[in-house]
Amino acid sequence: MEVPKYRSLKDHVYDYIAQKIQDGTLLPNQKINEAEICKKLDISRTPTREALFQLASDNLLQYIPRRGFIVAPFDSGKKLEFSQAIGVLEALAATLAADHLRSSDLLEMEALIARMDEDIAQLDLTAYSKDQYQFHNLYIRRCGNSTVIEMLDTLKNSFIRQSYVSDNKSKLSGVLQEVNEEHRQILNAFRTNDKPQLESLLKHHWRIIDNDML
């Protein structure tokens, strides 16, 4: 079952900025405009500042005295560590969610896989990033473990923002096609409720992304 969670104003600001970092709208070392965020979201300065300090605590931002907050540079040396941790946690989330997914969930996952095929054909990385996030998020939110969900959210906010950047478009397309084929295998494992297979697939899935994407 999905774990309901109240989202505070601080949470909404956090999610808004984290998404901007993930999709490349906010770039490493770019200064955060607090006044602009308050105006855009129609939120006061207090929850905005709380969110900014939380983002800094989660290593998405850096706080520089007298300058404010900037987007933290991505530490490529930690890429393997992040992907390994995400793989283990996603494997756990998938096995926990396997008994709770509905037929409509499986159909939605199938539709997302088809959309990702189209995204890859057009090399629309923004759309692909959003669709793959929805694919994984669907079963993660069904796992029933709020701690696992929060840990994955934090890790992915720091990790995914630079996963789909490459000058070699041909290689990138090939890697994404391989990754989306793994999405199909994951969906089949959910359909057969094969938990050992799910665990194996998710760990391998994140290892492939780490080693071959850049």
Backbone as JSON, one array per atom type, in Angstrom:
{
  "sequence": "MEVPKYRSLKDHVYDYIAQKIQDGTLLPNQKINEAEICKKLDISRTPTREALFQLASDNLLQYIPRRGFIVAPFDSGKKLEFSQAIGVLEALAATLAADHLRSSDLLEMEALIARMDEDIAQLDLTAYSKDQYQFHNLYIRRCGNSTVIEMLDTLKNSFIRQSYVSDNKSKLSGVLQEVNEEHRQILNAFRTNDKPQLESLLKHHWRIIDNDML",
  "N": [[0.84, -1.19, 0.0], [0.36, 2.33, -0.55], [2.16, 4.86, 1.14], [0.68, 7.42, 2.83], [1.52, 10.89, 2.94], [1.89, 13.95, 4.47], [2.51, 17.02, 2.88], [4.43, 19.7, 3.56], [4.76, 23.34, 3.34], [7.47, 23.87, 3.2], [8.34, 21.41, 2.17], [7.22, 21.5, -0.4], [8.66, 23.6, -1.57], [11.2, 22.49, -1.42], [10.91, 20.23, -3.13], [10.37, 21.55, -5.53], [12.76, 22.99, -6.08], [14.61, 20.89, -6.1], [13.71, 19.42, -8.32], [14.25, 21.24, -10.36], [16.99, 21.2, -10.3], [17.46, 18.55, -11.0], [16.44, 18.41, -13.65], [18.14, 20.06, -14.99], [17.64, 22.76, -15.18], [18.55, 24.38, -13.14], [21.92, 24.85, -12.69], [25.18, 23.43, -11.76], [26.95, 25.37, -9.36], [25.37, 27.59, -9.78], [23.68, 30.47, -8.58], [21.06, 30.59, -6.18], [18.01, 32.19, -6.45], [16.31, 33.51, -4.04], [14.16, 35.32, -3.63], [12.86, 35.21, -6.08], [11.93, 32.58, -6.12], [10.16, 32.58, -3.94], [8.24, 34.34, -4.95], [7.42, 32.99, -7.27], [6.27, 30.62, -6.26], [4.51, 31.65, -4.52], [4.99, 31.77, -1.76], [6.05, 32.36, 1.57], [9.11, 33.77, 2.99], [10.15, 32.27, 5.12], [9.48, 29.31, 5.05], [10.76, 28.88, 2.65], [13.47, 29.44, 3.16], [13.9, 27.44, 5.04], [13.65, 25.17, 3.43], [15.81, 25.56, 1.71], [18.03, 25.35, 3.43], [17.65, 22.68, 4.17], [18.06, 21.44, 1.71], [20.74, 22.07, 1.41], [21.75, 20.59, 3.53], [21.26, 18.09, 2.53], [23.09, 18.0, 0.56], [22.56, 19.01, -1.98], [22.63, 21.7, -2.36], [24.93, 24.42, -1.68], [25.84, 26.49, 1.02], [27.01, 29.72, 1.07], [28.5, 32.13, 2.96], [27.37, 35.5, 2.96], [26.92, 35.38, 0.28], [24.95, 33.54, -0.28], [22.9, 30.78, -1.34], [24.11, 28.23, -3.5], [23.95, 25.96, -6.3], [25.15, 22.79, -5.65], [28.25, 21.52, -6.84], [28.49, 18.48, -8.74], [29.77, 15.53, -7.4], [31.6, 13.46, -9.1], [33.09, 11.31, -8.33], [31.65, 10.01, -6.41], [29.67, 8.75, -7.75], [29.46, 5.97, -8.33], [29.1, 4.97, -5.74], [26.64, 6.12, -5.03], [24.94, 4.96, -6.97], [25.1, 2.24, -6.35], [23.96, 2.2, -3.78], [21.38, 3.15, -4.35], [20.49, 1.1, -6.01], [20.35, -1.12, -4.24], [18.43, -0.2, -2.4], [16.24, 0.28, -4.09], [15.78, -2.3, -4.98], [14.9, -3.48, -2.61], [12.57, -1.92, -2.2], [11.07, -2.7, -4.44], [10.62, -5.47, -4.02], [9.1, -5.32, -1.71], [6.9, -3.96, -2.68], [5.77, -5.68, -4.5], [3.58, -7.33, -3.83], [1.55, -5.55, -3.64], [0.94, -4.1, -5.89], [-1.42, -3.01, -8.32], [-3.52, -4.07, -11.07], [-3.95, -1.88, -12.7], [-1.71, -0.37, -12.11], [0.34, -1.88, -13.26], [-0.38, -1.7, -15.94], [-0.01, 1.03, -16.31], [2.74, 1.22, -15.97], [3.55, -0.24, -18.2], [2.65, 1.49, -20.23], [4.31, 3.67, -19.75], [6.8, 2.61, -20.4], [6.48, 2.32, -23.16], [6.26, 5.02, -23.82], [8.81, 5.86, -23.14], [10.28, 4.55, -25.11], [9.59, 6.13, -27.3], [10.62, 8.58, -26.44], [13.35, 8.01, -26.47], [13.78, 7.49, -29.18], [13.43, 10.04, -30.21], [15.37, 11.28, -28.86], [14.76, 12.81, -26.64], [15.67, 13.9, -23.85], [14.77, 15.16, -21.55], [12.04, 14.47, -21.41], [12.35, 11.69, -21.29], [13.7, 11.41, -18.84], [11.72, 12.26, -17.04], [9.71, 10.33, -17.54], [10.97, 7.9, -16.9], [11.43, 8.36, -14.23], [8.79, 8.41, -13.25], [8.09, 5.77, -13.77], [9.74, 4.22, -12.03], [9.04, 5.44, -9.64], [6.41, 4.74, -9.29], [6.22, 2.05, -8.26], [7.88, 2.31, -6.08], [6.48, 4.02, -4.38], [4.53, 2.31, -3.59], [5.65, 0.6, -1.81], [5.35, 0.7, 0.95], [7.1, 1.44, 2.94], [8.16, 4.08, 4.55], [10.64, 5.08, 5.28], [12.48, 3.94, 3.48], [11.49, 5.1, 1.14], [11.99, 7.87, 1.61], [14.8, 7.85, 1.82], [15.54, 7.02, -0.75], [14.5, 9.16, -2.24], [16.18, 11.26, -1.39], [18.76, 10.33, -2.18], [18.41, 10.07, -4.97], [17.8, 12.67, -5.75], [20.3, 13.83, -5.54], [21.77, 12.33, -7.32], [20.6, 11.68, -9.89], [20.51, 13.98, -11.42], [22.64, 14.37, -13.23], [22.7, 12.16, -14.87], [22.03, 11.74, -17.55], [23.68, 13.02, -19.39], [25.68, 13.44, -22.15], [28.11, 13.68, -24.74], [28.24, 11.92, -26.77], [25.92, 11.02, -28.74], [24.96, 8.77, -30.08], [25.92, 6.6, -28.58], [24.67, 7.2, -26.18], [21.94, 6.91, -26.88], [21.89, 4.16, -27.42], [22.51, 3.1, -24.88], [20.31, 3.99, -23.4], [18.26, 2.57, -24.68], [18.97, 0.0, -23.95], [18.63, 0.2, -21.18], [15.88, 0.69, -21.07], [14.92, -1.71, -21.99], [15.52, -3.23, -19.78], [13.65, -2.14, -18.08], [11.36, -3.34, -19.11], [11.86, -6.0, -18.41], [11.8, -5.77, -15.65], [9.11, -5.08, -15.29], [7.9, -7.47, -16.2], [8.78, -9.2, -14.2], [7.41, -8.19, -12.04], [4.83, -8.83, -12.85], [4.85, -11.6, -12.68], [5.36, -11.86, -10.07], [7.95, -12.36, -9.14], [10.12, -12.2, -6.86], [12.93, -12.65, -6.16], [14.02, -12.32, -8.73], [13.31, -9.67, -9.25], [14.86, -8.32, -7.32], [17.47, -8.92, -8.23], [17.39, -7.78, -10.82], [16.97, -5.01, -10.32], [19.27, -4.22, -8.89], [21.23, -4.68, -10.82], [20.3, -3.01, -12.83], [20.75, -0.35, -11.91], [23.51, -0.44, -11.69], [24.3, -0.67, -14.36], [23.47, 1.84, -15.38], [25.22, 3.51, -14.01], [27.84, 2.75, -14.85], [27.9, 2.95, -17.65], [26.69, 5.26, -18.65], [27.99, 7.77, -18.9]],
  "CA": [[0.0, 0.0, 0.0], [1.1, 3.57, -0.61], [2.21, 5.54, 2.43], [0.29, 8.82, 2.7], [2.44, 11.78, 3.62], [1.55, 15.36, 4.36], [3.58, 17.83, 2.3], [4.42, 21.05, 4.11], [5.23, 24.37, 2.41], [8.91, 23.62, 3.02], [8.48, 20.25, 1.28], [6.91, 21.92, -1.77], [9.81, 24.37, -2.05], [12.29, 21.51, -1.59], [10.64, 19.45, -4.34], [10.46, 22.45, -6.68], [14.17, 23.27, -6.38], [15.26, 19.62, -6.44], [13.34, 19.09, -9.69], [14.98, 22.16, -11.24], [18.37, 20.7, -10.35], [17.44, 17.29, -11.75], [16.2, 18.57, -15.09], [19.16, 20.9, -15.59], [17.28, 24.18, -15.18], [19.55, 24.95, -12.24], [23.19, 24.21, -12.99], [26.18, 23.51, -10.69], [27.52, 26.68, -9.01], [24.41, 28.67, -10.04], [23.11, 31.05, -7.36], [19.62, 30.44, -6.0], [17.32, 33.47, -6.24], [15.26, 33.23, -3.05], [13.0, 36.18, -3.86], [12.16, 34.7, -7.26], [11.24, 31.34, -5.72], [9.02, 32.99, -3.1], [7.22, 34.93, -5.82], [6.93, 31.95, -8.18], [5.46, 29.65, -5.54], [3.62, 32.41, -3.63], [5.31, 31.24, -0.44], [6.84, 33.32, 2.35], [10.55, 33.53, 3.05], [10.53, 31.3, 6.16], [9.57, 27.93, 4.55], [11.74, 28.84, 1.56], [14.78, 29.31, 3.78], [13.97, 26.1, 5.65], [13.9, 24.23, 2.35], [17.17, 25.78, 1.2], [18.97, 24.75, 4.38], [17.5, 21.23, 4.07], [18.74, 21.05, 0.46], [22.17, 22.13, 1.69], [22.05, 19.44, 4.39], [21.22, 16.9, 1.67], [24.19, 18.13, -0.4], [22.15, 19.5, -3.29], [23.05, 23.1, -2.4], [25.97, 24.85, -0.76], [25.59, 27.83, 1.57], [28.21, 30.54, 1.11], [28.2, 33.36, 3.7], [27.28, 36.78, 2.24], [26.55, 35.14, -1.11], [23.71, 32.78, -0.3], [22.93, 29.36, -1.72], [24.41, 27.87, -4.89], [23.79, 24.53, -6.6], [26.4, 22.09, -5.35], [28.86, 20.74, -7.93], [28.29, 17.04, -8.57], [31.0, 14.78, -7.15], [31.55, 12.27, -9.95], [33.74, 10.21, -7.63], [30.66, 9.32, -5.6], [28.62, 8.24, -8.62], [29.31, 4.54, -8.13], [28.54, 4.74, -4.4], [25.23, 6.48, -5.08], [24.19, 4.0, -7.77], [25.03, 0.99, -5.6], [22.99, 2.38, -2.7], [20.05, 3.24, -4.95], [20.14, -0.23, -6.49], [19.96, -1.96, -3.11], [17.18, 0.3, -1.83], [15.15, 0.04, -5.05], [15.5, -3.73, -4.95], [14.07, -3.69, -1.43], [11.27, -1.31, -2.44], [10.36, -3.49, -5.43], [10.15, -6.72, -3.42], [8.03, -4.97, -0.77], [5.74, -3.48, -3.43], [5.28, -6.7, -5.43], [2.27, -7.87, -3.42], [0.58, -4.46, -3.51], [0.66, -3.45, -7.18], [-2.7, -3.33, -8.93], [-3.47, -4.26, -12.53], [-3.83, -0.55, -13.3], [-0.31, 0.04, -11.95], [1.13, -2.59, -14.27], [-0.71, -1.1, -17.24], [0.63, 2.35, -16.37], [4.17, 0.97, -16.18], [3.69, -0.64, -19.6], [2.5, 2.69, -21.04], [5.51, 4.48, -19.55], [7.86, 1.98, -21.19], [6.23, 2.7, -24.55], [6.6, 6.44, -23.94], [10.27, 5.97, -23.11], [10.74, 4.18, -26.44], [9.43, 7.32, -28.14], [11.57, 9.58, -25.97], [14.68, 7.61, -26.92], [13.81, 7.68, -30.64], [13.55, 11.48, -30.45], [16.45, 11.72, -27.96], [14.19, 13.82, -25.76], [16.18, 13.46, -22.56], [13.93, 15.69, -20.49], [10.86, 13.61, -21.33], [12.79, 10.37, -20.83], [13.99, 11.51, -17.41], [10.44, 12.33, -16.31], [8.98, 9.07, -17.68], [11.63, 6.84, -16.13], [11.18, 8.67, -12.82], [7.44, 7.96, -12.94], [8.09, 4.3, -13.8], [10.3, 3.73, -10.77], [8.32, 6.02, -8.51], [5.13, 4.07, -9.13], [6.3, 0.93, -7.33], [8.51, 2.76, -4.84], [5.44, 4.58, -3.51], [3.68, 1.21, -3.14], [6.41, -0.36, -1.0], [4.86, 0.72, 2.31], [8.17, 1.74, 3.89], [8.42, 5.51, 4.37], [12.08, 5.33, 5.41], [13.08, 3.6, 2.18], [11.05, 6.12, 0.18], [12.72, 9.11, 1.89], [16.21, 7.64, 1.5], [15.66, 7.02, -2.21], [14.28, 10.53, -2.71], [17.39, 12.04, -1.13], [19.85, 9.85, -3.03], [18.15, 10.36, -6.38], [17.92, 14.11, -5.97], [21.72, 14.14, -5.69], [22.42, 11.47, -8.32], [20.02, 11.6, -11.23], [20.57, 15.23, -12.17], [23.62, 14.35, -14.31], [22.78, 10.81, -15.4], [21.73, 11.65, -18.96], [24.48, 14.01, -20.11], [26.75, 12.83, -22.93], [28.33, 14.25, -26.07], [28.14, 10.83, -27.74], [24.48, 10.78, -28.81], [24.71, 7.41, -30.52], [26.13, 5.73, -27.42], [23.62, 7.5, -25.21], [20.71, 6.28, -27.35], [22.03, 2.72, -27.23], [22.44, 2.81, -23.45], [18.93, 4.18, -22.96], [17.49, 1.45, -25.2], [19.29, -1.15, -23.09], [18.0, 0.45, -19.88], [14.43, 0.53, -21.19], [14.67, -3.15, -22.06], [15.51, -3.69, -18.4], [12.34, -1.76, -17.54], [10.43, -4.4, -19.52], [12.15, -7.17, -17.6], [11.3, -5.46, -14.31], [7.65, -5.19, -15.36], [7.56, -8.9, -16.29], [9.02, -9.8, -12.88], [6.27, -7.78, -11.2], [3.66, -9.58, -13.29], [4.96, -12.98, -12.21], [5.66, -11.76, -8.64], [9.23, -13.04, -8.94], [10.87, -11.26, -6.02], [14.38, -12.78, -6.35], [14.36, -11.72, -10.01], [13.2, -8.22, -9.07], [16.04, -7.88, -6.58], [18.61, -9.02, -9.12], [17.24, -6.83, -11.92], [17.13, -3.62, -9.87], [20.67, -3.97, -8.58], [21.95, -4.62, -12.1], [19.78, -1.85, -13.55], [21.44, 0.86, -11.48], [24.92, -0.59, -12.01], [24.45, -0.35, -15.79], [23.36, 3.29, -15.55], [26.41, 4.17, -13.5], [29.08, 2.44, -15.57], [27.87, 3.16, -19.09], [25.95, 6.43, -19.12], [28.85, 8.89, -19.25]],
  "C": [[0.88, 1.24, 0.0], [1.03, 4.27, 0.73], [1.81, 7.0, 2.24], [1.24, 9.71, 3.47], [2.04, 13.21, 3.37], [2.75, 16.13, 3.84], [3.45, 19.25, 2.82], [4.86, 22.04, 3.03], [6.72, 24.2, 2.15], [9.14, 22.47, 2.05], [8.22, 20.65, -0.18], [8.06, 22.73, -2.37], [10.98, 23.43, -2.34], [12.12, 20.76, -2.9], [10.82, 20.3, -5.6], [11.93, 22.69, -7.07], [14.9, 22.0, -6.8], [14.96, 19.22, -7.88], [14.08, 19.96, -10.69], [16.44, 21.75, -11.37], [18.44, 19.44, -11.2], [17.31, 17.51, -13.24], [17.17, 19.54, -15.76], [18.81, 22.37, -15.69], [18.21, 24.97, -14.27], [20.84, 24.17, -12.39], [24.17, 24.31, -11.82], [26.8, 24.9, -10.6], [26.58, 27.85, -9.31], [23.8, 29.15, -8.73], [21.6, 30.89, -7.35], [19.01, 31.82, -5.7], [16.12, 33.22, -5.32], [13.99, 34.04, -3.31], [12.18, 35.68, -5.04], [11.36, 33.45, -6.93], [10.02, 31.67, -4.87], [7.88, 33.52, -3.96], [6.59, 33.87, -6.72], [5.95, 31.01, -7.48], [4.45, 30.31, -4.61], [3.74, 31.88, -2.2], [6.21, 32.24, 0.28], [8.3, 32.88, 2.46], [10.91, 32.42, 4.04], [10.57, 29.86, 5.65], [10.57, 27.8, 3.4], [13.14, 28.67, 2.13], [14.96, 27.94, 4.43], [14.29, 25.05, 4.59], [15.32, 24.34, 1.83], [18.2, 25.16, 2.13], [18.87, 23.22, 4.38], [18.19, 20.7, 2.81], [20.26, 21.09, 0.64], [22.6, 20.96, 2.56], [22.09, 18.15, 3.59], [22.22, 16.98, 0.53], [23.77, 18.49, -1.82], [22.55, 20.96, -3.48], [24.24, 23.3, -1.47], [25.61, 26.25, -0.27], [26.92, 28.56, 1.69], [27.87, 31.86, 1.82], [28.32, 34.6, 2.82], [26.97, 36.61, 0.76], [25.23, 34.4, -1.23], [23.92, 31.34, -0.73], [23.27, 29.21, -3.2], [24.17, 26.38, -5.07], [25.14, 23.84, -6.42], [26.95, 21.4, -6.6], [28.68, 19.26, -7.66], [29.63, 16.33, -8.43], [30.95, 13.47, -7.93], [32.19, 11.06, -9.28], [32.78, 9.4, -6.77], [29.57, 8.66, -6.43], [28.38, 6.75, -8.41], [28.68, 4.23, -6.77], [27.04, 5.03, -4.39], [24.43, 5.4, -5.81], [24.05, 2.66, -7.05], [23.97, 1.08, -4.49], [21.57, 2.44, -3.24], [19.58, 1.86, -5.41], [19.65, -1.13, -5.38], [18.61, -1.52, -2.55], [16.0, 0.09, -2.79], [14.78, -1.44, -5.1], [14.6, -4.07, -3.77], [12.67, -3.14, -1.65], [10.44, -2.17, -3.4], [9.81, -4.78, -4.83], [9.03, -6.46, -2.41], [6.74, -4.6, -1.51], [5.06, -4.58, -4.24], [3.88, -7.21, -5.1], [1.17, -6.8, -3.4], [0.24, -3.76, -4.82], [-0.67, -3.94, -7.75], [-2.52, -3.51, -10.43], [-3.3, -2.91, -13.23], [-2.4, -0.01, -13.18], [0.56, -0.6, -13.02], [0.86, -2.04, -15.66], [-0.06, 0.28, -17.39], [2.13, 2.2, -16.6], [4.44, 0.57, -17.63], [3.6, 0.58, -20.52], [3.73, 3.59, -20.93], [6.7, 3.92, -20.33], [7.71, 2.35, -22.66], [6.58, 4.17, -24.79], [8.11, 6.63, -23.95], [10.88, 5.54, -24.43], [10.68, 5.38, -27.39], [10.41, 8.41, -27.74], [12.98, 9.29, -26.5], [14.81, 7.85, -28.43], [14.02, 9.15, -31.0], [14.71, 12.09, -29.68], [15.99, 12.91, -27.13], [14.54, 13.42, -24.33], [15.35, 13.98, -21.39], [12.69, 14.82, -20.3], [11.23, 12.22, -20.81], [13.03, 10.38, -19.32], [12.71, 11.5, -16.59], [9.7, 11.0, -16.37], [9.64, 7.94, -16.88], [11.46, 7.08, -14.64], [9.8, 8.17, -12.41], [7.36, 6.44, -12.88], [8.58, 3.75, -12.46], [9.5, 4.22, -9.57], [7.01, 5.29, -8.24], [5.22, 2.93, -8.11], [6.99, 1.32, -6.02], [7.45, 3.26, -3.87], [4.49, 3.51, -3.0], [4.39, 0.29, -2.13], [5.98, -0.38, 0.47], [5.9, 1.02, 3.37], [8.61, 3.19, 3.68], [9.9, 5.84, 4.48], [12.81, 5.04, 4.11], [12.73, 4.66, 1.14], [11.85, 7.42, 0.37], [14.19, 8.98, 1.53], [16.43, 7.65, -0.01], [15.45, 8.42, -2.78], [15.55, 11.36, -2.55], [18.53, 11.63, -2.05], [19.64, 10.23, -4.49], [18.22, 11.85, -6.69], [19.37, 14.51, -6.21], [22.34, 13.46, -6.91], [21.91, 11.65, -9.74], [20.24, 12.85, -12.06], [21.6, 15.23, -13.28], [23.73, 12.98, -14.97], [22.64, 10.74, -16.91], [22.44, 12.72, -19.77], [25.62, 13.31, -20.82], [26.86, 13.51, -24.28], [28.18, 13.19, -27.16], [26.67, 10.39, -27.82], [24.15, 9.35, -29.22], [24.86, 6.43, -29.36], [25.03, 5.93, -26.4], [22.3, 6.84, -25.59], [20.75, 4.77, -27.12], [21.91, 2.32, -25.76], [21.01, 2.93, -22.95], [18.02, 3.06, -23.47], [17.72, 0.2, -24.34], [18.6, -1.0, -21.73], [16.49, 0.24, -19.97], [14.05, -0.93, -21.38], [14.67, -3.75, -20.66], [14.21, -3.29, -17.7], [11.3, -2.83, -17.89], [10.63, -5.66, -18.68], [11.64, -6.97, -16.16], [9.78, -5.61, -14.27], [7.22, -6.66, -15.41], [7.75, -9.6, -14.94], [7.91, -9.41, -11.91], [5.04, -8.61, -11.56], [3.68, -11.02, -12.8], [5.26, -13.04, -10.71], [6.93, -12.52, -8.28], [10.16, -12.1, -8.16], [12.39, -11.43, -6.12], [14.84, -12.16, -7.68], [14.31, -10.19, -9.94], [14.45, -7.67, -8.38], [17.28, -7.86, -7.47], [18.56, -7.96, -10.22], [17.51, -5.39, -11.47], [18.57, -3.3, -9.52], [21.49, -3.83, -9.86], [21.55, -3.37, -12.88], [20.54, -0.58, -13.18], [22.94, 0.76, -11.71], [25.19, -0.23, -13.47], [24.42, 1.16, -16.02], [24.65, 3.96, -15.11], [27.62, 3.96, -14.4], [29.06, 2.91, -17.01], [27.27, 4.48, -19.55], [26.87, 7.55, -19.59], [30.12, 8.43, -19.93]]
}
